[in-house]
């Protein structure tokens, strides 16, 4: 009969083999460096989104949330936004895509400076069984590239 220590070792090994590492690189994430602070970059992104005619639904300040429970993390905000003209056709064709829409862009302070991070729309399409050439996905890709570049400049 296996010992408790041996069972624990087997459990740990099974988790290592079958659960993806939390720190594994995600190739669907797009990183855009910004010369500005997290707050200024988020302000720039909100302004660019609104100027483009899209809607900002929320701005989440994770660092402030951490401070509210006496925990410190580097500056980290998420801007949640969308354009129903682009998102609605995606959700119509794949209703579960509503889990990933509206779009979210994280603005994070790293040891190398501020970065904007978002999941490539092509990954959203693949995740929800949409064709890579879905018209809204191409438009989302271009919009995200332009909006994040404006936020970072």
mmCIF file with all atom_site columns, C-alpha atoms in Angstrom:
data_model
loop_
_atom_site.group_PDB
_atom_site.id
_atom_site.type_symbol
_atom_site.label_atom_id
_atom_site.label_alt_id
_atom_site.label_comp_id
_atom_site.label_asym_id
_atom_site.label_entity_id
_atom_site.label_seq_id
_atom_site.pdbx_PDB_ins_code
_atom_site.Cartn_x
_atom_site.Cartn_y
_atom_site.Cartn_z
_atom_site.occupancy
_atom_site.B_iso_or_equiv
_atom_site.pdbx_formal_charge
_atom_site.auth_seq_id
_atom_site.auth_comp_id
_atom_site.auth_asym_id
_atom_site.auth_atom_id
_atom_site.pdbx_PDB_model_num
ATOM 1   C CA . UNK A 1 1   ? 0.000   0.000  0.000   1.00 0.00 ? 1   UNK A CA 1
ATOM 2   C CA . UNK A 1 2   ? 1.510   3.397  -1.010  1.00 0.00 ? 2   UNK A CA 1
ATOM 3   C CA . UNK A 1 3   ? 2.557   5.758  1.760   1.00 0.00 ? 3   UNK A CA 1
ATOM 4   C CA . UNK A 1 4   ? 0.977   9.165  2.255   1.00 0.00 ? 4   UNK A CA 1
ATOM 5   C CA . UNK A 1 5   ? 4.222   10.823 1.102   1.00 0.00 ? 5   UNK A CA 1
ATOM 6   C CA . UNK A 1 6   ? 4.217   8.718  -2.067  1.00 0.00 ? 6   UNK A CA 1
ATOM 7   C CA . UNK A 1 7   ? 0.558   9.616  -2.760  1.00 0.00 ? 7   UNK A CA 1
ATOM 8   C CA . UNK A 1 8   ? 1.410   13.305 -2.320  1.00 0.00 ? 8   UNK A CA 1
ATOM 9   C CA . UNK A 1 9   ? 4.308   12.959 -4.736  1.00 0.00 ? 9   UNK A CA 1
ATOM 10  C CA . UNK A 1 10  ? 2.054   11.281 -7.302  1.00 0.00 ? 10  UNK A CA 1
ATOM 11  C CA . UNK A 1 11  ? -0.569  14.017 -6.911  1.00 0.00 ? 11  UNK A CA 1
ATOM 12  C CA . UNK A 1 12  ? 2.036   16.745 -7.394  1.00 0.00 ? 12  UNK A CA 1
ATOM 13  C CA . UNK A 1 13  ? 3.425   14.952 -10.445 1.00 0.00 ? 13  UNK A CA 1
ATOM 14  C CA . UNK A 1 14  ? -0.057  14.588 -11.941 1.00 0.00 ? 14  UNK A CA 1
ATOM 15  C CA . UNK A 1 15  ? -0.711  18.299 -11.461 1.00 0.00 ? 15  UNK A CA 1
ATOM 16  C CA . UNK A 1 16  ? 2.606   19.146 -13.091 1.00 0.00 ? 16  UNK A CA 1
ATOM 17  C CA . UNK A 1 17  ? 1.840   16.969 -16.099 1.00 0.00 ? 17  UNK A CA 1
ATOM 18  C CA . UNK A 1 18  ? -1.784  17.886 -16.663 1.00 0.00 ? 18  UNK A CA 1
ATOM 19  C CA . UNK A 1 19  ? -2.240  21.482 -15.460 1.00 0.00 ? 19  UNK A CA 1
ATOM 20  C CA . UNK A 1 20  ? -0.626  24.202 -17.577 1.00 0.00 ? 20  UNK A CA 1
ATOM 21  C CA . UNK A 1 21  ? 1.814   26.378 -15.685 1.00 0.00 ? 21  UNK A CA 1
ATOM 22  C CA . UNK A 1 22  ? 0.333   29.675 -14.580 1.00 0.00 ? 22  UNK A CA 1
ATOM 23  C CA . UNK A 1 23  ? 3.440   31.479 -15.775 1.00 0.00 ? 23  UNK A CA 1
ATOM 24  C CA . UNK A 1 24  ? 3.533   29.828 -19.189 1.00 0.00 ? 24  UNK A CA 1
ATOM 25  C CA . UNK A 1 25  ? 3.883   32.361 -21.974 1.00 0.00 ? 25  UNK A CA 1
ATOM 26  C CA . UNK A 1 26  ? 0.615   33.030 -23.757 1.00 0.00 ? 26  UNK A CA 1
ATOM 27  C CA . UNK A 1 27  ? 1.340   33.686 -27.418 1.00 0.00 ? 27  UNK A CA 1
ATOM 28  C CA . UNK A 1 28  ? -2.113  35.221 -27.893 1.00 0.00 ? 28  UNK A CA 1
ATOM 29  C CA . UNK A 1 29  ? -1.189  38.208 -25.718 1.00 0.00 ? 29  UNK A CA 1
ATOM 30  C CA . UNK A 1 30  ? -0.066  41.394 -27.468 1.00 0.00 ? 30  UNK A CA 1
ATOM 31  C CA . UNK A 1 31  ? 2.304   43.687 -25.531 1.00 0.00 ? 31  UNK A CA 1
ATOM 32  C CA . UNK A 1 32  ? 2.641   47.372 -26.415 1.00 0.00 ? 32  UNK A CA 1
ATOM 33  C CA . UNK A 1 33  ? 5.242   49.433 -24.520 1.00 0.00 ? 33  UNK A CA 1
ATOM 34  C CA . UNK A 1 34  ? 4.260   52.906 -23.329 1.00 0.00 ? 34  UNK A CA 1
ATOM 35  C CA . UNK A 1 35  ? 6.512   55.780 -22.316 1.00 0.00 ? 35  UNK A CA 1
ATOM 36  C CA . UNK A 1 36  ? 3.843   57.038 -19.893 1.00 0.00 ? 36  UNK A CA 1
ATOM 37  C CA . UNK A 1 37  ? 2.728   56.046 -16.408 1.00 0.00 ? 37  UNK A CA 1
ATOM 38  C CA . UNK A 1 38  ? -0.048  53.501 -16.034 1.00 0.00 ? 38  UNK A CA 1
ATOM 39  C CA . UNK A 1 39  ? -2.563  56.226 -15.129 1.00 0.00 ? 39  UNK A CA 1
ATOM 40  C CA . UNK A 1 40  ? -1.580  58.450 -18.070 1.00 0.00 ? 40  UNK A CA 1
ATOM 41  C CA . UNK A 1 41  ? -1.604  55.517 -20.498 1.00 0.00 ? 41  UNK A CA 1
ATOM 42  C CA . UNK A 1 42  ? -5.065  54.491 -19.264 1.00 0.00 ? 42  UNK A CA 1
ATOM 43  C CA . UNK A 1 43  ? -6.260  58.102 -19.635 1.00 0.00 ? 43  UNK A CA 1
ATOM 44  C CA . UNK A 1 44  ? -4.847  58.151 -23.177 1.00 0.00 ? 44  UNK A CA 1
ATOM 45  C CA . UNK A 1 45  ? -6.576  54.865 -24.029 1.00 0.00 ? 45  UNK A CA 1
ATOM 46  C CA . UNK A 1 46  ? -9.933  56.080 -22.693 1.00 0.00 ? 46  UNK A CA 1
ATOM 47  C CA . UNK A 1 47  ? -9.607  59.282 -24.740 1.00 0.00 ? 47  UNK A CA 1
ATOM 48  C CA . UNK A 1 48  ? -8.671  57.342 -27.897 1.00 0.00 ? 48  UNK A CA 1
ATOM 49  C CA . UNK A 1 49  ? -11.563 54.893 -27.450 1.00 0.00 ? 49  UNK A CA 1
ATOM 50  C CA . UNK A 1 50  ? -14.086 57.678 -26.941 1.00 0.00 ? 50  UNK A CA 1
ATOM 51  C CA . UNK A 1 51  ? -12.703 59.689 -29.875 1.00 0.00 ? 51  UNK A CA 1
ATOM 52  C CA . UNK A 1 52  ? -13.110 56.590 -32.076 1.00 0.00 ? 52  UNK A CA 1
ATOM 53  C CA . UNK A 1 53  ? -16.794 56.406 -31.144 1.00 0.00 ? 53  UNK A CA 1
ATOM 54  C CA . UNK A 1 54  ? -16.565 53.286 -29.002 1.00 0.00 ? 54  UNK A CA 1
ATOM 55  C CA . UNK A 1 55  ? -17.828 53.030 -25.428 1.00 0.00 ? 55  UNK A CA 1
ATOM 56  C CA . UNK A 1 56  ? -15.754 52.676 -22.268 1.00 0.00 ? 56  UNK A CA 1
ATOM 57  C CA . UNK A 1 57  ? -17.713 50.419 -19.925 1.00 0.00 ? 57  UNK A CA 1
ATOM 58  C CA . UNK A 1 58  ? -15.323 50.337 -16.977 1.00 0.00 ? 58  UNK A CA 1
ATOM 59  C CA . UNK A 1 59  ? -11.882 51.180 -15.706 1.00 0.00 ? 59  UNK A CA 1
ATOM 60  C CA . UNK A 1 60  ? -10.573 48.888 -12.984 1.00 0.00 ? 60  UNK A CA 1
ATOM 61  C CA . UNK A 1 61  ? -7.671  49.925 -10.749 1.00 0.00 ? 61  UNK A CA 1
ATOM 62  C CA . UNK A 1 62  ? -6.235  46.655 -9.420  1.00 0.00 ? 62  UNK A CA 1
ATOM 63  C CA . UNK A 1 63  ? -3.530  48.409 -7.361  1.00 0.00 ? 63  UNK A CA 1
ATOM 64  C CA . UNK A 1 64  ? -6.176  50.496 -5.570  1.00 0.00 ? 64  UNK A CA 1
ATOM 65  C CA . UNK A 1 65  ? -8.142  47.311 -4.916  1.00 0.00 ? 65  UNK A CA 1
ATOM 66  C CA . UNK A 1 66  ? -5.063  45.730 -3.403  1.00 0.00 ? 66  UNK A CA 1
ATOM 67  C CA . UNK A 1 67  ? -4.449  48.761 -1.188  1.00 0.00 ? 67  UNK A CA 1
ATOM 68  C CA . UNK A 1 68  ? -8.015  48.490 0.089   1.00 0.00 ? 68  UNK A CA 1
ATOM 69  C CA . UNK A 1 69  ? -7.056  45.141 1.647   1.00 0.00 ? 69  UNK A CA 1
ATOM 70  C CA . UNK A 1 70  ? -3.550  46.219 2.715   1.00 0.00 ? 70  UNK A CA 1
ATOM 71  C CA . UNK A 1 71  ? -1.785  44.536 -0.189  1.00 0.00 ? 71  UNK A CA 1
ATOM 72  C CA . UNK A 1 72  ? 0.624   46.296 -2.539  1.00 0.00 ? 72  UNK A CA 1
ATOM 73  C CA . UNK A 1 73  ? 1.096   45.574 -6.240  1.00 0.00 ? 73  UNK A CA 1
ATOM 74  C CA . UNK A 1 74  ? 2.623   47.757 -8.949  1.00 0.00 ? 74  UNK A CA 1
ATOM 75  C CA . UNK A 1 75  ? 0.275   50.104 -10.803 1.00 0.00 ? 75  UNK A CA 1
ATOM 76  C CA . UNK A 1 76  ? -2.174  47.989 -12.808 1.00 0.00 ? 76  UNK A CA 1
ATOM 77  C CA . UNK A 1 77  ? -5.379  49.132 -14.490 1.00 0.00 ? 77  UNK A CA 1
ATOM 78  C CA . UNK A 1 78  ? -7.766  47.508 -16.936 1.00 0.00 ? 78  UNK A CA 1
ATOM 79  C CA . UNK A 1 79  ? -9.887  49.455 -19.408 1.00 0.00 ? 79  UNK A CA 1
ATOM 80  C CA . UNK A 1 80  ? -12.970 47.600 -20.653 1.00 0.00 ? 80  UNK A CA 1
ATOM 81  C CA . UNK A 1 81  ? -14.486 48.932 -23.857 1.00 0.00 ? 81  UNK A CA 1
ATOM 82  C CA . UNK A 1 82  ? -16.246 47.978 -27.025 1.00 0.00 ? 82  UNK A CA 1
ATOM 83  C CA . UNK A 1 83  ? -18.149 48.912 -30.111 1.00 0.00 ? 83  UNK A CA 1
ATOM 84  C CA . UNK A 1 84  ? -21.463 47.066 -30.520 1.00 0.00 ? 84  UNK A CA 1
ATOM 85  C CA . UNK A 1 85  ? -21.104 47.327 -34.319 1.00 0.00 ? 85  UNK A CA 1
ATOM 86  C CA . UNK A 1 86  ? -18.092 44.997 -34.049 1.00 0.00 ? 86  UNK A CA 1
ATOM 87  C CA . UNK A 1 87  ? -18.910 42.891 -31.008 1.00 0.00 ? 87  UNK A CA 1
ATOM 88  C CA . UNK A 1 88  ? -22.539 42.100 -31.702 1.00 0.00 ? 88  UNK A CA 1
ATOM 89  C CA . UNK A 1 89  ? -21.856 40.145 -34.929 1.00 0.00 ? 89  UNK A CA 1
ATOM 90  C CA . UNK A 1 90  ? -19.254 38.095 -33.039 1.00 0.00 ? 90  UNK A CA 1
ATOM 91  C CA . UNK A 1 91  ? -21.673 37.304 -30.224 1.00 0.00 ? 91  UNK A CA 1
ATOM 92  C CA . UNK A 1 92  ? -24.423 36.567 -32.761 1.00 0.00 ? 92  UNK A CA 1
ATOM 93  C CA . UNK A 1 93  ? -22.183 33.969 -34.450 1.00 0.00 ? 93  UNK A CA 1
ATOM 94  C CA . UNK A 1 94  ? -20.701 32.613 -31.199 1.00 0.00 ? 94  UNK A CA 1
ATOM 95  C CA . UNK A 1 95  ? -22.802 33.565 -28.142 1.00 0.00 ? 95  UNK A CA 1
ATOM 96  C CA . UNK A 1 96  ? -20.184 32.311 -25.678 1.00 0.00 ? 96  UNK A CA 1
ATOM 97  C CA . UNK A 1 97  ? -17.789 34.976 -27.011 1.00 0.00 ? 97  UNK A CA 1
ATOM 98  C CA . UNK A 1 98  ? -19.676 37.296 -24.675 1.00 0.00 ? 98  UNK A CA 1
ATOM 99  C CA . UNK A 1 99  ? -17.338 35.932 -22.010 1.00 0.00 ? 99  UNK A CA 1
ATOM 100 C CA . UNK A 1 100 ? -14.469 37.727 -23.769 1.00 0.00 ? 100 UNK A CA 1
ATOM 101 C CA . UNK A 1 101 ? -16.277 40.843 -24.932 1.00 0.00 ? 101 UNK A CA 1
ATOM 102 C CA . UNK A 1 102 ? -16.193 43.745 -24.431 1.00 0.00 ? 102 UNK A CA 1
ATOM 103 C CA . UNK A 1 103 ? -12.472 44.017 -25.044 1.00 0.00 ? 103 UNK A CA 1
ATOM 104 C CA . UNK A 1 104 ? -10.140 44.382 -22.074 1.00 0.00 ? 104 UNK A CA 1
ATOM 105 C CA . UNK A 1 105 ? -6.737  46.074 -22.158 1.00 0.00 ? 105 UNK A CA 1
ATOM 106 C CA . UNK A 1 106 ? -4.496  45.828 -19.103 1.00 0.00 ? 106 UNK A CA 1
ATOM 107 C CA . UNK A 1 107 ? -2.022  48.627 -18.462 1.00 0.00 ? 107 UNK A CA 1
ATOM 108 C CA . UNK A 1 108 ? 0.713   47.335 -16.194 1.00 0.00 ? 108 UNK A CA 1
ATOM 109 C CA . UNK A 1 109 ? 3.786   48.778 -14.503 1.00 0.00 ? 109 UNK A CA 1
ATOM 110 C CA . UNK A 1 110 ? 6.702   46.390 -14.967 1.00 0.00 ? 110 UNK A CA 1
ATOM 111 C CA . UNK A 1 111 ? 10.378  46.612 -14.070 1.00 0.00 ? 111 UNK A CA 1
ATOM 112 C CA . UNK A 1 112 ? 10.969  47.632 -17.707 1.00 0.00 ? 112 UNK A CA 1
ATOM 113 C CA . UNK A 1 113 ? 8.266   50.335 -17.766 1.00 0.00 ? 113 UNK A CA 1
ATOM 114 C CA . UNK A 1 114 ? 4.576   50.533 -18.609 1.00 0.00 ? 114 UNK A CA 1
ATOM 115 C CA . UNK A 1 115 ? 2.986   48.077 -21.034 1.00 0.00 ? 115 UNK A CA 1
ATOM 116 C CA . UNK A 1 116 ? -0.474  47.647 -22.500 1.00 0.00 ? 116 UNK A CA 1
ATOM 117 C CA . UNK A 1 117 ? -1.536  44.016 -22.841 1.00 0.00 ? 117 UNK A CA 1
ATOM 118 C CA . UNK A 1 118 ? -4.505  42.547 -24.671 1.00 0.00 ? 118 UNK A CA 1
ATOM 119 C CA . UNK A 1 119 ? -5.552  39.205 -26.121 1.00 0.00 ? 119 UNK A CA 1
ATOM 120 C CA . UNK A 1 120 ? -5.336  39.116 -29.904 1.00 0.00 ? 120 UNK A CA 1
ATOM 121 C CA . UNK A 1 121 ? -8.823  39.009 -31.458 1.00 0.00 ? 121 UNK A CA 1
ATOM 122 C CA . UNK A 1 122 ? -7.681  36.065 -33.614 1.00 0.00 ? 122 UNK A CA 1
ATOM 123 C CA . UNK A 1 123 ? -7.327  34.059 -30.379 1.00 0.00 ? 123 UNK A CA 1
ATOM 124 C CA . UNK A 1 124 ? -10.891 35.011 -29.441 1.00 0.00 ? 124 UNK A CA 1
ATOM 125 C CA . UNK A 1 125 ? -12.046 33.766 -32.853 1.00 0.00 ? 125 UNK A CA 1
ATOM 126 C CA . UNK A 1 126 ? -10.160 30.487 -32.469 1.00 0.00 ? 126 UNK A CA 1
ATOM 127 C CA . UNK A 1 127 ? -11.397 29.977 -28.898 1.00 0.00 ? 127 UNK A CA 1
ATOM 128 C CA . UNK A 1 128 ? -15.015 30.348 -29.946 1.00 0.00 ? 128 UNK A CA 1
ATOM 129 C CA . UNK A 1 129 ? -14.917 28.526 -33.270 1.00 0.00 ? 129 UNK A CA 1
ATOM 130 C CA . UNK A 1 130 ? -15.164 31.571 -35.495 1.00 0.00 ? 130 UNK A CA 1
ATOM 131 C CA . UNK A 1 131 ? -13.347 31.684 -38.821 1.00 0.00 ? 131 UNK A CA 1
ATOM 132 C CA . UNK A 1 132 ? -10.071 33.623 -38.743 1.00 0.00 ? 132 UNK A CA 1
ATOM 133 C CA . UNK A 1 133 ? -11.410 35.846 -41.531 1.00 0.00 ? 133 UNK A CA 1
ATOM 134 C CA . UNK A 1 134 ? -14.571 36.843 -39.623 1.00 0.00 ? 134 UNK A CA 1
ATOM 135 C CA . UNK A 1 135 ? -15.132 40.510 -40.623 1.00 0.00 ? 135 UNK A CA 1
ATOM 136 C CA . UNK A 1 136 ? -15.446 41.799 -37.055 1.00 0.00 ? 136 UNK A CA 1
ATOM 137 C CA . UNK A 1 137 ? -12.271 40.046 -35.930 1.00 0.00 ? 137 UNK A CA 1
ATOM 138 C CA . UNK A 1 138 ? -10.187 41.816 -38.574 1.00 0.00 ? 138 UNK A CA 1
ATOM 139 C CA . UNK A 1 139 ? -11.710 45.172 -37.639 1.00 0.00 ? 139 UNK A CA 1
ATOM 140 C CA . UNK A 1 140 ? -11.123 44.523 -33.911 1.00 0.00 ? 140 UNK A CA 1
ATOM 141 C CA . UNK A 1 141 ? -7.497  43.661 -34.627 1.00 0.00 ? 141 UNK A CA 1
ATOM 142 C CA . UNK A 1 142 ? -6.928  46.927 -36.481 1.00 0.00 ? 142 UNK A CA 1
ATOM 143 C CA . UNK A 1 143 ? -8.816  48.973 -33.892 1.00 0.00 ? 143 UNK A CA 1
ATOM 144 C CA . UNK A 1 144 ? -6.865  47.508 -30.972 1.00 0.00 ? 144 UNK A CA 1
ATOM 145 C CA . UNK A 1 145 ? -3.562  48.079 -32.727 1.00 0.00 ? 145 UNK A CA 1
ATOM 146 C CA . UNK A 1 146 ? -4.449  51.719 -33.443 1.00 0.00 ? 146 UNK A CA 1
ATOM 147 C CA . UNK A 1 147 ? -5.989  52.493 -30.045 1.00 0.00 ? 147 UNK A CA 1
ATOM 148 C CA . UNK A 1 148 ? -3.138  50.991 -28.024 1.00 0.00 ? 148 UNK A CA 1
ATOM 149 C CA . UNK A 1 149 ? -0.557  52.772 -30.219 1.00 0.00 ? 149 UNK A CA 1
ATOM 150 C CA . UNK A 1 150 ? -2.317  56.097 -29.560 1.00 0.00 ? 150 UNK A CA 1
ATOM 151 C CA . UNK A 1 151 ? -2.416  55.382 -25.831 1.00 0.00 ? 151 UNK A CA 1
ATOM 152 C CA . UNK A 1 152 ? 1.302   54.637 -25.783 1.00 0.00 ? 152 UNK A CA 1
ATOM 153 C CA . UNK A 1 153 ? 2.503   57.582 -27.883 1.00 0.00 ? 153 UNK A CA 1
#
